[in-house]
PDB file of C-alpha atoms in Angstrom:
ATOM      1  CA  MET M 134       9.063  -3.216  12.302  1.00 35.00           C
ATOM      2  CA  ARG M 135       8.876  -6.790  11.160  1.00 35.00           C
ATOM      3  CA  ALA M 136       8.070  -7.767   7.594  1.00 37.00           C
ATOM      4  CA  MET M 137       4.703  -9.255   7.049  1.00 34.00           C
ATOM      5  CA  SER M 138       3.976 -12.512   5.242  1.00 33.00           C
ATOM      6  CA  GLY M 139       2.601 -12.348   1.617  1.00 34.00           C
ATOM      7  CA  VAL M 140      -0.896 -12.508   0.607  1.00 33.00           C
ATOM      8  CA  GLY M 141      -0.228 -14.763  -2.377  1.00 34.00           C
ATOM      9  CA  ASP M 142      -1.344 -14.354  -5.966  1.00 34.00           C
ATOM     10  CA  MET M 143      -3.551 -11.320  -6.496  1.00 36.00           C
ATOM     11  CA  GLY M 144      -5.642 -12.946  -9.183  1.00 37.00           C
ATOM     12  CA  SER M 145      -5.649 -12.716 -12.921  1.00 35.00           C
ATOM     13  CA  ASP M 146      -5.945  -8.893 -13.168  1.00 39.00           C
ATOM     14  CA  THR M 147      -2.286  -8.190 -12.512  1.00 41.00           C
ATOM     15  CA  ALA M 148       0.156  -6.790 -15.003  1.00 45.00           C
ATOM     16  CA  SER M 149       1.405  -9.155 -17.689  1.00 43.00           C
ATOM     17  CA  ASP M 150       4.557 -10.038 -15.610  1.00 46.00           C
ATOM     18  CA  GLY M 151       2.413 -10.352 -12.487  1.00 53.00           C
ATOM     19  CA  VAL M 152       4.122  -7.512 -10.665  1.00 72.00           C
ATOM     20  CA  VAL M 153       4.919  -4.249 -12.437  1.00 78.00           C
ATOM     21  CA  GLN M 154       2.703  -2.398 -14.844  1.00 81.00           C
ATOM     22  CA  LYS M 155       4.696  -0.160 -17.206  1.00 81.00           C
ATOM     23  CA  GLY M 156       3.616   3.423 -16.869  1.00 83.00           C
ATOM     24  CA  CYS M 157       2.080   2.965 -13.432  1.00 85.00           C
ATOM     25  CA  PRO M 158       3.654   5.569 -11.071  1.00 87.00           C
ATOM     26  CA  PHE M 159       2.858   3.455  -8.027  1.00 86.00           C
ATOM     27  CA  CYS M 160       4.610   0.392  -9.514  1.00 88.00           C
ATOM     28  CA  ALA M 161       7.624   2.576 -10.311  1.00 89.00           C
ATOM     29  CA  ILE M 162       7.804   3.855  -6.749  1.00 89.00           C
ATOM     30  CA  ALA M 163       7.254   0.414  -5.160  1.00 89.00           C
ATOM     31  CA  HIS M 164      10.018  -1.095  -7.266  1.00 89.00           C
ATOM     32  CA  LYS M 165      12.420   1.820  -7.011  1.00 88.00           C
ATOM     33  CA  GLN M 166      12.112   2.635 -10.699  1.00 87.00           C
ATOM     34  CA  SER M 167      10.831   6.143 -10.205  1.00 82.00           C
ATOM     35  CA  SER M 168      12.638   9.094 -11.572  1.00 78.00           C
ATOM     36  CA  ASN M 169      11.680  11.140  -8.533  1.00 81.00           C
ATOM     37  CA  GLU M 170      13.387  11.027  -5.083  1.00 81.00           C
ATOM     38  CA  THR M 171      10.624   9.139  -3.215  1.00 86.00           C
ATOM     39  CA  THR M 172      11.782   7.735   0.102  1.00 90.00           C
ATOM     40  CA  LEU M 173      10.434   4.398   1.060  1.00 92.00           C
ATOM     41  CA  LEU M 174       9.547   4.590   4.845  1.00 93.00           C
ATOM     42  CA  TYR M 175       8.659   0.925   5.051  1.00 94.00           C
ATOM     43  CA  GLU M 176       9.226  -2.007   2.724  1.00 94.00           C
ATOM     44  CA  ASP M 177       8.614  -5.753   2.745  1.00 95.00           C
ATOM     45  CA  ASN M 178       8.170  -8.272  -0.036  1.00 93.00           C
ATOM     46  CA  ASN M 179       4.625  -7.071  -0.785  1.00 91.00           C
ATOM     47  CA  TYR M 180       4.174  -3.473   0.294  1.00 92.00           C
ATOM     48  CA  VAL M 181       5.864  -0.120   0.615  1.00 92.00           C
ATOM     49  CA  ILE M 182       4.942   2.953   2.627  1.00 92.00           C
ATOM     50  CA  ILE M 183       5.705   6.474   1.420  1.00 91.00           C
ATOM     51  CA  GLN M 184       4.683   9.960   2.547  1.00 90.00           C
ATOM     52  CA  ASP M 185       2.002  11.552   0.345  1.00 85.00           C
ATOM     53  CA  ILE M 186       3.511  14.249  -1.872  1.00 86.00           C
ATOM     54  CA  ARG M 187       0.679  16.671  -0.843  1.00 87.00           C
ATOM     55  CA  PRO M 188      -0.031  15.634   2.736  1.00 84.00           C
ATOM     56  CA  ALA M 189      -3.339  16.796   4.081  1.00 82.00           C
ATOM     57  CA  VAL M 190      -2.299  16.139   7.697  1.00 79.00           C
ATOM     58  CA  ASP M 191       1.025  15.600   9.533  1.00 81.00           C
ATOM     59  CA  HIS M 192       0.927  11.813   9.219  1.00 83.00           C
ATOM     60  CA  HIS M 193      -0.437  11.235   5.698  1.00 84.00           C
ATOM     61  CA  TYR M 194       1.182   8.155   4.189  1.00 87.00           C
ATOM     62  CA  LEU M 195       0.436   5.824   1.308  1.00 88.00           C
ATOM     63  CA  LEU M 196       0.684   2.066   1.781  1.00 89.00           C
ATOM     64  CA  ILE M 197       1.154   0.633  -1.688  1.00 88.00           C
ATOM     65  CA  THR M 198       1.076  -2.934  -3.010  1.00 88.00           C
ATOM     66  CA  LYS M 199       4.168  -3.991  -4.915  1.00 89.00           C
ATOM     67  CA  LYS M 200       2.007  -6.191  -7.179  1.00 87.00           C
ATOM     68  CA  HIS M 201      -0.005  -4.168  -9.692  1.00 86.00           C
ATOM     69  CA  ILE M 202      -3.704  -4.741  -9.395  1.00 81.00           C
ATOM     70  CA  LYS M 203      -5.459  -3.909 -12.698  1.00 76.00           C
ATOM     71  CA  ASN M 204      -8.869  -3.647 -11.053  1.00 74.00           C
ATOM     72  CA  ALA M 205      -9.406  -4.158  -7.339  1.00 73.00           C
ATOM     73  CA  LYS M 206     -13.057  -4.967  -7.964  1.00 75.00           C
ATOM     74  CA  GLN M 207     -12.137  -8.066  -9.916  1.00 73.00           C
ATOM     75  CA  MET M 208     -10.028  -9.580  -7.122  1.00 78.00           C
ATOM     76  CA  LYS M 209     -11.238 -12.678  -5.385  1.00 84.00           C
ATOM     77  CA  THR M 210     -13.028 -11.717  -2.128  1.00 83.00           C
ATOM     78  CA  THR M 211     -10.751 -13.802   0.043  1.00 86.00           C
ATOM     79  CA  GLU M 212      -7.663 -12.324  -1.487  1.00 85.00           C
ATOM     80  CA  GLY M 213      -8.922  -8.779  -1.011  1.00 82.00           C
ATOM     81  CA  ILE M 214      -9.909  -9.477   2.560  1.00 84.00           C
ATOM     82  CA  GLU M 215      -6.505 -10.964   3.429  1.00 88.00           C
ATOM     83  CA  MET M 216      -4.739  -8.052   1.751  1.00 86.00           C
ATOM     84  CA  ILE M 217      -6.735  -5.514   3.625  1.00 83.00           C
ATOM     85  CA  LYS M 218      -6.125  -7.257   6.968  1.00 86.00           C
ATOM     86  CA  GLU M 219      -2.401  -7.422   6.253  1.00 89.00           C
ATOM     87  CA  MET M 220      -2.353  -3.751   5.214  1.00 87.00           C
ATOM     88  CA  LYS M 221      -4.129  -2.708   8.431  1.00 83.00           C
ATOM     89  CA  THR M 222      -1.650  -4.640  10.579  1.00 87.00           C
ATOM     90  CA  ILE M 223       1.324  -2.985   8.727  1.00 90.00           C
ATOM     91  CA  GLY M 224      -0.311   0.437   8.928  1.00 87.00           C
ATOM     92  CA  VAL M 225      -1.023   0.127  12.705  1.00 84.00           C
ATOM     93  CA  GLN M 226       2.581  -1.039  13.311  1.00 88.00           C
ATOM     94  CA  PHE M 227       3.994   1.763  11.185  1.00 89.00           C
ATOM     95  CA  MET M 228       1.865   4.467  12.836  1.00 87.00           C
ATOM     96  CA  SER M 229       2.864   3.096  16.266  1.00 87.00           C
ATOM     97  CA  SER M 230       6.490   3.552  15.209  1.00 90.00           C
ATOM     98  CA  LYS M 231       5.589   7.180  14.716  1.00 87.00           C
ATOM     99  CA  GLY M 232       4.210   7.528  18.219  1.00 86.00           C
ATOM    100  CA  LEU M 233       0.513   7.111  17.354  1.00 83.00           C
ATOM    101  CA  THR M 234      -0.628   4.158  19.412  1.00 78.00           C
ATOM    102  CA  ASN M 235      -4.296   4.752  19.978  1.00 74.00           C
ATOM    103  CA  GLU M 236      -5.872   2.744  17.172  1.00 66.00           C
ATOM    104  CA  THR M 237      -9.261   4.335  17.734  1.00 64.00           C
ATOM    105  CA  GLU M 238      -7.768   7.693  16.857  1.00 64.00           C
ATOM    106  CA  LEU M 239      -6.197   6.345  13.674  1.00 67.00           C
ATOM    107  CA  ARG M 240      -8.330   6.652  10.606  1.00 64.00           C
ATOM    108  CA  GLN M 241      -7.728   4.484   7.515  1.00 55.00           C
ATOM    109  CA  LEU M 242      -9.129   5.705   4.215  1.00 51.00           C
ATOM    110  CA  ILE M 243      -9.146   3.083   1.472  1.00 49.00           C
ATOM    111  CA  VAL M 244      -9.236   4.732  -1.994  1.00 45.00           C
ATOM    112  CA  VAL M 245      -9.995   2.457  -4.958  1.00 41.00           C
ATOM    113  CA  MET M 246      -8.439   3.867  -8.108  1.00 41.00           C
ATOM    114  CA  PRO M 247      -8.679   2.309 -11.554  1.00 39.00           C
ATOM    115  CA  ASN M 248      -5.174   0.724 -11.375  1.00 45.00           C
ATOM    116  CA  HIS M 249      -4.403   0.343  -7.654  1.00 51.00           C
ATOM    117  CA  LEU M 250      -5.869  -0.164  -4.294  1.00 50.00           C
ATOM    118  CA  ILE M 251      -4.191   2.441  -2.121  1.00 50.00           C
ATOM    119  CA  PRO M 252      -4.838   2.751   1.704  1.00 50.00           C
ATOM    120  CA  THR M 253      -3.658   5.978   3.168  1.00 48.00           C
ATOM    121  CA  LEU M 254      -3.042   6.211   6.843  1.00 45.00           C
TER     122      LEU M 254
END
C-alpha cells in the first residue's frame, strides 16, 4: 500500500508540541511509545492502523491520526473534510489488501471522542 500525502496542520487544538499529547493512549500507539505490544498494520507520515483490542467483527481496525487532535469539533471544516477523505482512501486500500474489495459492503464508523477522531473500519 502506498503512503498517502499529509493533510497539513490540524489547527490550533493540537497538543503543545503539535503532535503527541502526553497521557493519550492513541498518541502513544501511533508514535510507538506504548508499553503494550500493539502491532501497526499500516503506517505513513500521518496515520496508523491497528486491530481493535476487542474486535466486534473479524475485520475491526482503528485508523488513528498521528497528530493529536484535542477537539475534532474545533477543527477547520476544510481540514476535517480533507482528513476524512484521506482516511477513507487509506481505509479502502487497507481493506482491499485484506481481500475486501466491494466498497458498498464496507462500513465506516466514525467515532468522535474527546481527544481523538477515530475511524474504525
